[in-house]
PDB file of C-alpha atoms in Angstrom:
ATOM      1  CA  UNK A 185       3.180   6.415 -19.205  1.00 88.00           C
ATOM      2  CA  UNK A 186      -0.150   7.460 -17.704  1.00 94.00           C
ATOM      3  CA  UNK A 187      -0.760  10.708 -15.786  1.00 94.00           C
ATOM      4  CA  UNK A 188      -2.004   9.030 -12.595  1.00 97.00           C
ATOM      5  CA  UNK A 189      -0.622   6.375 -10.247  1.00 97.00           C
ATOM      6  CA  UNK A 190      -2.347   3.633  -8.271  1.00 98.00           C
ATOM      7  CA  UNK A 191      -0.448   2.170  -5.319  1.00 98.00           C
ATOM      8  CA  UNK A 192      -1.160  -1.446  -4.388  1.00 98.00           C
ATOM      9  CA  UNK A 193       0.127  -2.937  -1.136  1.00 97.00           C
ATOM     10  CA  UNK A 194       1.402  -6.526  -1.276  1.00 97.00           C
ATOM     11  CA  UNK A 195       2.465  -9.066   1.336  1.00 95.00           C
ATOM     12  CA  UNK A 196       3.594 -12.023  -0.780  1.00 95.00           C
ATOM     13  CA  UNK A 197       0.755 -14.549  -0.473  1.00 96.00           C
ATOM     14  CA  UNK A 198      -2.699 -15.335  -1.858  1.00 96.00           C
ATOM     15  CA  UNK A 199      -4.172 -12.276  -0.112  1.00 96.00           C
ATOM     16  CA  UNK A 200      -2.442 -10.178  -2.788  1.00 97.00           C
ATOM     17  CA  UNK A 201      -4.688 -11.497  -5.575  1.00 97.00           C
ATOM     18  CA  UNK A 202      -7.714  -9.440  -4.524  1.00 97.00           C
ATOM     19  CA  UNK A 203      -6.037  -5.993  -4.461  1.00 98.00           C
ATOM     20  CA  UNK A 204      -3.986  -6.817  -7.568  1.00 97.00           C
ATOM     21  CA  UNK A 205      -7.075  -7.794  -9.574  1.00 96.00           C
ATOM     22  CA  UNK A 206      -8.829  -4.615  -8.409  1.00 97.00           C
ATOM     23  CA  UNK A 207      -5.841  -2.411  -9.241  1.00 97.00           C
ATOM     24  CA  UNK A 208      -5.599  -3.895 -12.737  1.00 96.00           C
ATOM     25  CA  UNK A 209      -9.307  -3.203 -13.308  1.00 95.00           C
ATOM     26  CA  UNK A 210      -9.116   0.315 -11.867  1.00 96.00           C
ATOM     27  CA  UNK A 211      -6.004   1.451 -13.737  1.00 95.00           C
ATOM     28  CA  UNK A 212      -7.614   1.984 -17.180  1.00 93.00           C
ATOM     29  CA  UNK A 213     -10.533   3.855 -15.575  1.00 94.00           C
ATOM     30  CA  UNK A 214      -8.278   6.213 -13.657  1.00 94.00           C
ATOM     31  CA  UNK A 215      -5.752   6.435 -16.526  1.00 94.00           C
ATOM     32  CA  UNK A 216      -3.089   5.271 -14.123  1.00 96.00           C
ATOM     33  CA  UNK A 217       0.023   3.162 -14.000  1.00 96.00           C
ATOM     34  CA  UNK A 218       0.452   0.758 -11.104  1.00 97.00           C
ATOM     35  CA  UNK A 219       3.060   0.913  -8.384  1.00 97.00           C
ATOM     36  CA  UNK A 220       3.166  -2.280  -6.355  1.00 98.00           C
ATOM     37  CA  UNK A 221       4.960  -2.064  -3.028  1.00 98.00           C
ATOM     38  CA  UNK A 222       6.020  -4.863  -0.701  1.00 97.00           C
ATOM     39  CA  UNK A 223       6.366  -3.430   2.794  1.00 91.00           C
ATOM     40  CA  UNK A 224       8.279  -5.105   5.595  1.00 86.00           C
ATOM     41  CA  UNK A 225       9.246  -3.771   9.029  1.00 70.00           C
ATOM     42  CA  UNK A 226      12.830  -2.708   9.484  1.00 65.00           C
ATOM     43  CA  UNK A 227      14.457  -5.788  11.097  1.00 62.00           C
ATOM     44  CA  UNK A 228      16.702  -3.485  13.115  1.00 59.00           C
ATOM     45  CA  UNK A 229      13.644  -2.521  15.135  1.00 55.00           C
ATOM     46  CA  UNK A 230      13.748  -5.976  16.712  1.00 50.00           C
ATOM     47  CA  UNK A 231      16.866  -4.855  18.587  1.00 51.00           C
ATOM     48  CA  UNK A 232      14.512  -2.933  20.865  1.00 49.00           C
ATOM     49  CA  UNK A 233      13.401  -6.264  22.288  1.00 45.00           C
ATOM     50  CA  UNK A 234      16.914  -7.316  23.246  1.00 47.00           C
ATOM     51  CA  UNK A 235      17.557  -7.808  26.916  1.00 52.00           C
ATOM     52  CA  UNK A 236      20.911  -7.091  28.526  1.00 53.00           C
ATOM     53  CA  UNK A 237      23.830  -9.343  27.711  1.00 54.00           C
ATOM     54  CA  UNK A 238      25.281 -11.145  24.730  1.00 53.00           C
ATOM     55  CA  UNK A 239      22.753 -13.985  24.904  1.00 55.00           C
ATOM     56  CA  UNK A 240      19.854 -11.654  24.228  1.00 57.00           C
ATOM     57  CA  UNK A 241      21.685 -10.004  21.365  1.00 59.00           C
ATOM     58  CA  UNK A 242      22.464 -13.385  19.823  1.00 64.00           C
ATOM     59  CA  UNK A 243      18.825 -14.469  19.927  1.00 59.00           C
ATOM     60  CA  UNK A 244      17.626 -11.252  18.329  1.00 61.00           C
ATOM     61  CA  UNK A 245      20.338 -11.351  15.641  1.00 67.00           C
ATOM     62  CA  UNK A 246      19.229 -14.862  14.692  1.00 72.00           C
ATOM     63  CA  UNK A 247      15.596 -13.718  14.617  1.00 70.00           C
ATOM     64  CA  UNK A 248      16.471 -10.780  12.370  1.00 72.00           C
ATOM     65  CA  UNK A 249      18.196 -13.073   9.883  1.00 80.00           C
ATOM     66  CA  UNK A 250      15.173 -15.372   9.817  1.00 79.00           C
ATOM     67  CA  UNK A 251      12.841 -12.431   9.252  1.00 76.00           C
ATOM     68  CA  UNK A 252      15.014 -11.163   6.410  1.00 81.00           C
ATOM     69  CA  UNK A 253      15.068 -14.568   4.727  1.00 88.00           C
ATOM     70  CA  UNK A 254      11.298 -14.965   4.948  1.00 89.00           C
ATOM     71  CA  UNK A 255      10.749 -11.399   3.765  1.00 89.00           C
ATOM     72  CA  UNK A 256      12.965 -12.004   0.735  1.00 92.00           C
ATOM     73  CA  UNK A 257      10.902 -15.064  -0.226  1.00 94.00           C
ATOM     74  CA  UNK A 258       7.644 -13.166   0.244  1.00 94.00           C
ATOM     75  CA  UNK A 259       8.917 -10.243  -1.859  1.00 96.00           C
ATOM     76  CA  UNK A 260       9.767 -12.596  -4.722  1.00 96.00           C
ATOM     77  CA  UNK A 261       6.299 -14.140  -4.510  1.00 97.00           C
ATOM     78  CA  UNK A 262       4.629 -10.711  -4.425  1.00 97.00           C
ATOM     79  CA  UNK A 263       6.442  -9.570  -7.556  1.00 97.00           C
ATOM     80  CA  UNK A 264       5.606 -12.815  -9.355  1.00 97.00           C
ATOM     81  CA  UNK A 265       1.918 -12.401  -8.557  1.00 96.00           C
ATOM     82  CA  UNK A 266       1.998  -8.821  -9.814  1.00 96.00           C
ATOM     83  CA  UNK A 267       3.514  -9.936 -13.116  1.00 94.00           C
ATOM     84  CA  UNK A 268       0.865 -12.631 -13.578  1.00 94.00           C
ATOM     85  CA  UNK A 269      -1.924 -10.121 -13.065  1.00 94.00           C
ATOM     86  CA  UNK A 270      -0.225  -7.609 -15.342  1.00 91.00           C
ATOM     87  CA  UNK A 271      -0.508 -10.070 -18.214  1.00 88.00           C
ATOM     88  CA  UNK A 272      -4.241  -9.320 -18.310  1.00 82.00           C
ATOM     89  CA  UNK A 273      -3.490  -5.689 -19.209  1.00 79.00           C
ATOM     90  CA  UNK A 274      -0.872  -6.060 -21.921  1.00 69.00           C
ATOM     91  CA  UNK A 275      -2.991  -4.283 -24.523  1.00 70.00           C
ATOM     92  CA  UNK A 276      -4.502  -1.577 -22.312  1.00 74.00           C
ATOM     93  CA  UNK A 277      -1.606   0.844 -21.972  1.00 84.00           C
ATOM     94  CA  UNK A 278      -0.937   0.277 -18.264  1.00 90.00           C
ATOM     95  CA  UNK A 279       2.595   0.006 -16.911  1.00 92.00           C
ATOM     96  CA  UNK A 280       3.535  -1.467 -13.554  1.00 94.00           C
ATOM     97  CA  UNK A 281       6.535  -1.317 -11.273  1.00 96.00           C
ATOM     98  CA  UNK A 282       7.484  -3.214  -8.113  1.00 97.00           C
ATOM     99  CA  UNK A 283       9.377  -1.961  -5.088  1.00 96.00           C
ATOM    100  CA  UNK A 284      10.407  -3.590  -1.833  1.00 95.00           C
ATOM    101  CA  UNK A 285      10.449  -1.169   1.092  1.00 94.00           C
ATOM    102  CA  UNK A 286      12.029  -1.917   4.462  1.00 89.00           C
ATOM    103  CA  UNK A 287      10.956   0.718   6.952  1.00 88.00           C
ATOM    104  CA  UNK A 288       8.480   1.632   9.656  1.00 89.00           C
ATOM    105  CA  UNK A 289       4.846   1.864   8.484  1.00 90.00           C
ATOM    106  CA  UNK A 290       4.779   5.653   8.820  1.00 91.00           C
ATOM    107  CA  UNK A 291       7.992   6.098   6.831  1.00 93.00           C
ATOM    108  CA  UNK A 292       6.990   3.543   4.212  1.00 95.00           C
ATOM    109  CA  UNK A 293       3.679   5.372   3.790  1.00 96.00           C
ATOM    110  CA  UNK A 294       5.545   8.145   2.003  1.00 96.00           C
ATOM    111  CA  UNK A 295       5.156   5.890  -1.031  1.00 97.00           C
ATOM    112  CA  UNK A 296       1.530   7.076  -1.093  1.00 97.00           C
ATOM    113  CA  UNK A 297       2.438  10.625  -2.044  1.00 97.00           C
ATOM    114  CA  UNK A 298       1.390  11.759  -5.527  1.00 96.00           C
ATOM    115  CA  UNK A 299      -0.750   8.673  -6.114  1.00 97.00           C
ATOM    116  CA  UNK A 300      -4.451   8.679  -6.924  1.00 97.00           C
ATOM    117  CA  UNK A 301      -5.356   5.952  -4.429  1.00 98.00           C
ATOM    118  CA  UNK A 302      -4.047   2.998  -2.458  1.00 98.00           C
ATOM    119  CA  UNK A 303      -5.587  -0.415  -3.068  1.00 98.00           C
ATOM    120  CA  UNK A 304      -5.257  -2.762  -0.092  1.00 98.00           C
ATOM    121  CA  UNK A 305      -6.758  -6.101   0.914  1.00 97.00           C
ATOM    122  CA  UNK A 306      -9.774  -6.073   3.264  1.00 97.00           C
ATOM    123  CA  UNK A 307      -7.798  -7.494   6.197  1.00 96.00           C
ATOM    124  CA  UNK A 308      -5.239  -4.678   6.039  1.00 96.00           C
ATOM    125  CA  UNK A 309      -8.043  -2.097   5.912  1.00 95.00           C
ATOM    126  CA  UNK A 310      -9.648  -3.731   8.948  1.00 94.00           C
ATOM    127  CA  UNK A 311      -6.424  -3.448  10.936  1.00 93.00           C
ATOM    128  CA  UNK A 312      -5.318  -7.049  10.568  1.00 94.00           C
ATOM    129  CA  UNK A 313      -2.164  -8.581   9.150  1.00 92.00           C
ATOM    130  CA  UNK A 314       1.280  -7.256   8.225  1.00 91.00           C
ATOM    131  CA  UNK A 315       0.025  -4.360   6.096  1.00 95.00           C
ATOM    132  CA  UNK A 316      -2.408  -2.871   8.605  1.00 94.00           C
ATOM    133  CA  UNK A 317      -0.032  -0.216   9.937  1.00 93.00           C
ATOM    134  CA  UNK A 318       1.095   0.806   6.470  1.00 95.00           C
ATOM    135  CA  UNK A 319      -2.481   1.048   5.215  1.00 96.00           C
ATOM    136  CA  UNK A 320      -3.584   3.171   8.172  1.00 93.00           C
ATOM    137  CA  UNK A 321      -0.597   5.497   7.790  1.00 94.00           C
ATOM    138  CA  UNK A 322      -1.311   6.001   4.091  1.00 96.00           C
ATOM    139  CA  UNK A 323      -4.948   6.850   4.803  1.00 95.00           C
ATOM    140  CA  UNK A 324      -4.514   9.056   7.871  1.00 92.00           C
ATOM    141  CA  UNK A 325      -0.967  10.428   7.847  1.00 93.00           C
ATOM    142  CA  UNK A 326      -0.584  10.842   4.081  1.00 96.00           C
ATOM    143  CA  UNK A 327      -4.287  11.524   3.333  1.00 95.00           C
ATOM    144  CA  UNK A 328      -4.207   9.009   0.490  1.00 97.00           C
ATOM    145  CA  UNK A 329      -7.639   7.706  -0.582  1.00 98.00           C
ATOM    146  CA  UNK A 330      -8.036   3.993   0.153  1.00 98.00           C
ATOM    147  CA  UNK A 331      -9.863   1.535  -2.106  1.00 98.00           C
ATOM    148  CA  UNK A 332     -10.874  -1.728  -0.432  1.00 98.00           C
ATOM    149  CA  UNK A 333     -12.070  -4.365  -2.932  1.00 97.00           C
ATOM    150  CA  UNK A 334     -14.845  -6.596  -1.595  1.00 94.00           C
ATOM    151  CA  UNK A 335     -17.712  -7.179  -3.972  1.00 85.00           C
ATOM    152  CA  UNK A 336     -19.237  -5.428  -6.915  1.00 87.00           C
ATOM    153  CA  UNK A 337     -18.279  -4.669 -10.465  1.00 94.00           C
ATOM    154  CA  UNK A 338     -15.318  -2.581 -11.593  1.00 95.00           C
ATOM    155  CA  UNK A 339     -16.145  -0.161 -13.108  1.00 95.00           C
ATOM    156  CA  UNK A 340     -19.008   0.276 -10.653  1.00 97.00           C
ATOM    157  CA  UNK A 341     -22.488   0.536 -12.080  1.00 97.00           C
ATOM    158  CA  UNK A 342     -24.169   1.452  -8.801  1.00 98.00           C
ATOM    159  CA  UNK A 343     -22.481   3.785  -6.301  1.00 98.00           C
ATOM    160  CA  UNK A 344     -23.620   4.898  -2.858  1.00 98.00           C
ATOM    161  CA  UNK A 345     -22.034   7.996  -1.325  1.00 98.00           C
ATOM    162  CA  UNK A 346     -22.216   8.557   2.436  1.00 95.00           C
ATOM    163  CA  UNK A 347     -22.573  12.320   2.608  1.00 94.00           C
ATOM    164  CA  UNK A 348     -22.360  14.548   5.690  1.00 89.00           C
ATOM    165  CA  UNK A 349     -20.838  17.646   4.100  1.00 91.00           C
ATOM    166  CA  UNK A 350     -17.500  17.155   5.854  1.00 90.00           C
ATOM    167  CA  UNK A 351     -14.120  17.743   4.260  1.00 92.00           C
ATOM    168  CA  UNK A 352     -13.465  14.007   4.510  1.00 93.00           C
ATOM    169  CA  UNK A 353     -16.639  13.189   2.590  1.00 94.00           C
ATOM    170  CA  UNK A 354     -15.744  15.846   0.012  1.00 96.00           C
ATOM    171  CA  UNK A 355     -12.292  14.350  -0.484  1.00 96.00           C
ATOM    172  CA  UNK A 356     -13.830  10.918  -0.909  1.00 97.00           C
ATOM    173  CA  UNK A 357     -16.174  12.283  -3.584  1.00 97.00           C
ATOM    174  CA  UNK A 358     -13.218  13.841  -5.416  1.00 97.00           C
ATOM    175  CA  UNK A 359     -11.332  10.541  -5.214  1.00 97.00           C
ATOM    176  CA  UNK A 360     -14.313   8.755  -6.746  1.00 98.00           C
ATOM    177  CA  UNK A 361     -14.712  11.236  -9.602  1.00 97.00           C
ATOM    178  CA  UNK A 362     -13.384   8.864 -12.318  1.00 96.00           C
ATOM    179  CA  UNK A 363     -16.294   6.532 -11.522  1.00 97.00           C
ATOM    180  CA  UNK A 364     -19.002   9.193 -11.874  1.00 97.00           C
ATOM    181  CA  UNK A 365     -19.774   8.691 -15.549  1.00 94.00           C
ATOM    182  CA  UNK A 366     -23.001   8.776 -17.515  1.00 91.00           C
ATOM    183  CA  UNK A 367     -25.158   5.749 -16.923  1.00 94.00           C
ATOM    184  CA  UNK A 368     -23.870   5.113 -13.408  1.00 97.00           C
ATOM    185  CA  UNK A 369     -26.559   5.015 -10.726  1.00 98.00           C
ATOM    186  CA  UNK A 370     -25.600   7.177  -7.735  1.00 98.00           C
ATOM    187  CA  UNK A 371     -27.431   7.304  -4.413  1.00 98.00           C
ATOM    188  CA  UNK A 372     -26.536   9.891  -1.779  1.00 98.00           C
ATOM    189  CA  UNK A 373     -26.949   8.414   1.703  1.00 96.00           C
ATOM    190  CA  UNK A 374     -27.499  10.995   4.421  1.00 92.00           C
ATOM    191  CA  UNK A 375     -28.466  11.062   8.077  1.00 86.00           C
ATOM    192  CA  UNK A 376     -28.778  13.805  10.712  1.00 75.00           C
ATOM    193  CA  UNK A 377     -27.239  11.505  13.338  1.00 66.00           C
ATOM    194  CA  UNK A 378     -24.042  12.877  14.935  1.00 63.00           C
ATOM    195  CA  UNK A 379     -24.438  16.231  13.139  1.00 61.00           C
ATOM    196  CA  UNK A 380     -24.282  19.544  14.968  1.00 62.00           C
ATOM    197  CA  UNK A 381     -26.957  22.047  14.003  1.00 54.00           C
ATOM    198  CA  UNK A 382     -24.363  24.239  12.265  1.00 59.00           C
ATOM    199  CA  UNK A 383     -23.238  21.311  10.091  1.00 66.00           C
ATOM    200  CA  UNK A 384     -26.639  20.442   8.699  1.00 69.00           C
ATOM    201  CA  UNK A 385     -26.586  22.982   5.870  1.00 74.00           C
ATOM    202  CA  UNK A 386     -23.299  21.592   4.543  1.00 80.00           C
ATOM    203  CA  UNK A 387     -24.670  18.065   4.890  1.00 84.00           C
ATOM    204  CA  UNK A 388     -27.665  18.714   2.625  1.00 90.00           C
ATOM    205  CA  UNK A 389     -27.619  16.059  -0.122  1.00 93.00           C
ATOM    206  CA  UNK A 390     -28.434  18.617  -2.826  1.00 94.00           C
ATOM    207  CA  UNK A 391     -24.931  20.089  -2.414  1.00 94.00           C
ATOM    208  CA  UNK A 392     -23.389  16.863  -3.637  1.00 96.00           C
ATOM    209  CA  UNK A 393     -26.148  16.339  -6.205  1.00 97.00           C
ATOM    210  CA  UNK A 394     -25.427  19.762  -7.720  1.00 97.00           C
ATOM    211  CA  UNK A 395     -21.721  18.887  -7.940  1.00 97.00           C
ATOM    212  CA  UNK A 396     -22.525  15.631  -9.716  1.00 97.00           C
ATOM    213  CA  UNK A 397     -25.034  17.090 -12.179  1.00 96.00           C
ATOM    214  CA  UNK A 398     -22.483  18.674 -14.589  1.00 95.00           C
ATOM    215  CA  UNK A 399     -20.795  15.281 -14.733  1.00 94.00           C
ATOM    216  CA  UNK A 400     -23.912  13.767 -16.246  1.00 94.00           C
ATOM    217  CA  UNK A 401     -25.105  12.202 -12.999  1.00 96.00           C
ATOM    218  CA  UNK A 402     -28.659  12.636 -11.783  1.00 96.00           C
ATOM    219  CA  UNK A 403     -28.213  11.392  -8.242  1.00 97.00           C
ATOM    220  CA  UNK A 404     -31.031  10.397  -5.959  1.00 97.00           C
ATOM    221  CA  UNK A 405     -30.908  10.778  -2.194  1.00 96.00           C
ATOM    222  CA  UNK A 406     -31.865   8.365   0.548  1.00 96.00           C
ATOM    223  CA  UNK A 407     -32.273   9.158   4.216  1.00 93.00           C
ATOM    224  CA  UNK A 408     -30.619   6.562   6.445  1.00 93.00           C
ATOM    225  CA  UNK A 409     -32.469   5.641   9.603  1.00 85.00           C
ATOM    226  CA  UNK A 410     -29.832   4.801  12.192  1.00 72.00           C
ATOM    227  CA  UNK A 411     -31.397   3.623  15.433  1.00 77.00           C
ATOM    228  CA  UNK A 412     -28.126   2.020  16.439  1.00 76.00           C
ATOM    229  CA  UNK A 413     -24.797   2.076  14.626  1.00 86.00           C
ATOM    230  CA  UNK A 414     -24.683   4.558  11.761  1.00 88.00           C
ATOM    231  CA  UNK A 415     -21.952   2.503  10.117  1.00 91.00           C
ATOM    232  CA  UNK A 416     -24.128  -0.615  10.096  1.00 93.00           C
ATOM    233  CA  UNK A 417     -27.056   1.409   8.752  1.00 93.00           C
ATOM    234  CA  UNK A 418     -24.892   2.748   5.899  1.00 95.00           C
ATOM    235  CA  UNK A 419     -23.718  -0.751   5.005  1.00 95.00           C
ATOM    236  CA  UNK A 420     -27.292  -1.992   4.976  1.00 95.00           C
ATOM    237  CA  UNK A 421     -28.413   0.924   2.809  1.00 96.00           C
ATOM    238  CA  UNK A 422     -25.541   0.259   0.387  1.00 97.00           C
ATOM    239  CA  UNK A 423     -26.234  -3.447   0.040  1.00 95.00           C
ATOM    240  CA  UNK A 424     -26.514  -4.257  -3.639  1.00 94.00           C
ATOM    241  CA  UNK A 425     -24.221  -1.406  -4.657  1.00 97.00           C
ATOM    242  CA  UNK A 426     -20.858  -1.977  -6.308  1.00 98.00           C
ATOM    243  CA  UNK A 427     -19.087   0.786  -4.383  1.00 98.00           C
ATOM    244  CA  UNK A 428     -19.594   2.751  -1.169  1.00 98.00           C
ATOM    245  CA  UNK A 429     -17.803   6.115  -0.976  1.00 98.00           C
ATOM    246  CA  UNK A 430     -17.294   7.716   2.442  1.00 96.00           C
ATOM    247  CA  UNK A 431     -15.160  10.083   4.466  1.00 94.00           C
ATOM    248  CA  UNK A 432     -12.863   8.501   7.047  1.00 91.00           C
ATOM    249  CA  UNK A 433     -12.072   9.448  10.641  1.00 83.00           C
ATOM    250  CA  UNK A 434     -14.061  12.638  10.948  1.00 71.00           C
ATOM    251  CA  UNK A 435     -13.419  12.283  14.689  1.00 59.00           C
ATOM    252  CA  UNK A 436      -9.956  11.687  16.092  1.00 56.00           C
ATOM    253  CA  UNK A 437      -8.685   8.130  15.715  1.00 52.00           C
ATOM    254  CA  UNK A 438      -8.466   7.864  19.513  1.00 45.00           C
ATOM    255  CA  UNK A 439     -12.137   8.755  19.855  1.00 45.00           C
ATOM    256  CA  UNK A 440     -12.991   6.252  17.121  1.00 48.00           C
ATOM    257  CA  UNK A 441     -11.018   3.541  18.944  1.00 47.00           C
ATOM    258  CA  UNK A 442     -12.565   4.211  22.349  1.00 36.00           C
ATOM    259  CA  UNK A 443     -16.156   4.888  21.355  1.00 37.00           C
ATOM    260  CA  UNK A 444     -16.364   3.006  18.079  1.00 47.00           C
ATOM    261  CA  UNK A 445     -17.204   4.859  14.917  1.00 81.00           C
ATOM    262  CA  UNK A 446     -18.498   4.788  11.394  1.00 87.00           C
ATOM    263  CA  UNK A 447     -15.041   4.425   9.860  1.00 90.00           C
ATOM    264  CA  UNK A 448     -14.114   1.404  11.958  1.00 91.00           C
ATOM    265  CA  UNK A 449     -17.404  -0.255  11.060  1.00 93.00           C
ATOM    266  CA  UNK A 450     -16.991   0.374   7.332  1.00 95.00           C
ATOM    267  CA  UNK A 451     -13.354  -0.740   7.242  1.00 94.00           C
ATOM    268  CA  UNK A 452     -14.061  -3.824   9.342  1.00 94.00           C
ATOM    269  CA  UNK A 453     -17.007  -5.094   7.307  1.00 94.00           C
ATOM    270  CA  UNK A 454     -16.504  -8.579   5.866  1.00 89.00           C
ATOM    271  CA  UNK A 455     -19.213  -8.328   3.213  1.00 90.00           C
ATOM    272  CA  UNK A 456     -20.877  -5.648   1.146  1.00 92.00           C
ATOM    273  CA  UNK A 457     -19.706  -3.408  -1.664  1.00 96.00           C
ATOM    274  CA  UNK A 458     -16.172  -2.302  -2.297  1.00 98.00           C
ATOM    275  CA  UNK A 459     -15.201   0.748  -0.269  1.00 98.00           C
ATOM    276  CA  UNK A 460     -13.481   4.006  -1.189  1.00 98.00           C
ATOM    277  CA  UNK A 461     -12.615   6.234   1.774  1.00 97.00           C
ATOM    278  CA  UNK A 462     -10.599   9.421   2.197  1.00 96.00           C
ATOM    279  CA  UNK A 463      -9.424  11.363   5.221  1.00 93.00           C
TER     280      UNK A 463
END
């Protein structure tokens, strides 16, 4: 048994292969065992859609049974995929477990407590598909770091860190600590955009560089010129990296939704490096 845990969210189809492969590669680096979780909505919640009368109740009851049957099939497929991926780690001291959870996304997200990070597919991170609510709840409500596998090597050889001195960026740096090893190239991306004057001292890149130095990392810094979207500018600056590390939702989620925001841009990107974010 390893001291850390990695949670991987599954939905029972081919989309599971990407987060499973990433979790299997990450586990030895983090010295973690893997907890795979298949999350489905509580079918009883469909009763909220029922109109008055027995006819409405009958329709919803039939729908609930169909949902349960399909969920059972998907759960079996998710566990089978996990076991196939686990075969690649037989000799690396990593254990894995599988759990099916039937609950609301916010309640199911309690599975993210006492884990090092959640690994989820890019669609779920971007707010699409059946795991989007669960993924968002883990990141925001449970403050669980989120790893989104896209491109780039694991372990990463080139890491970019979006640094603004915020607590979210600091938590993301802590979450990425297992990857900051000698020989890894680290670039600190920084920009004065959206910073209050009082925040600029904390956002100085040397603060993060000094934290990395005792870990054997001599980080370089790069100013990001953001004439438009800061999120797009960060993605462009991180092109060619294996991993981009960033804080998530420094503003309220409502403000992010209404006005756009860096986090939404990073989570919604289709290409680029893998992403590690923390709230």
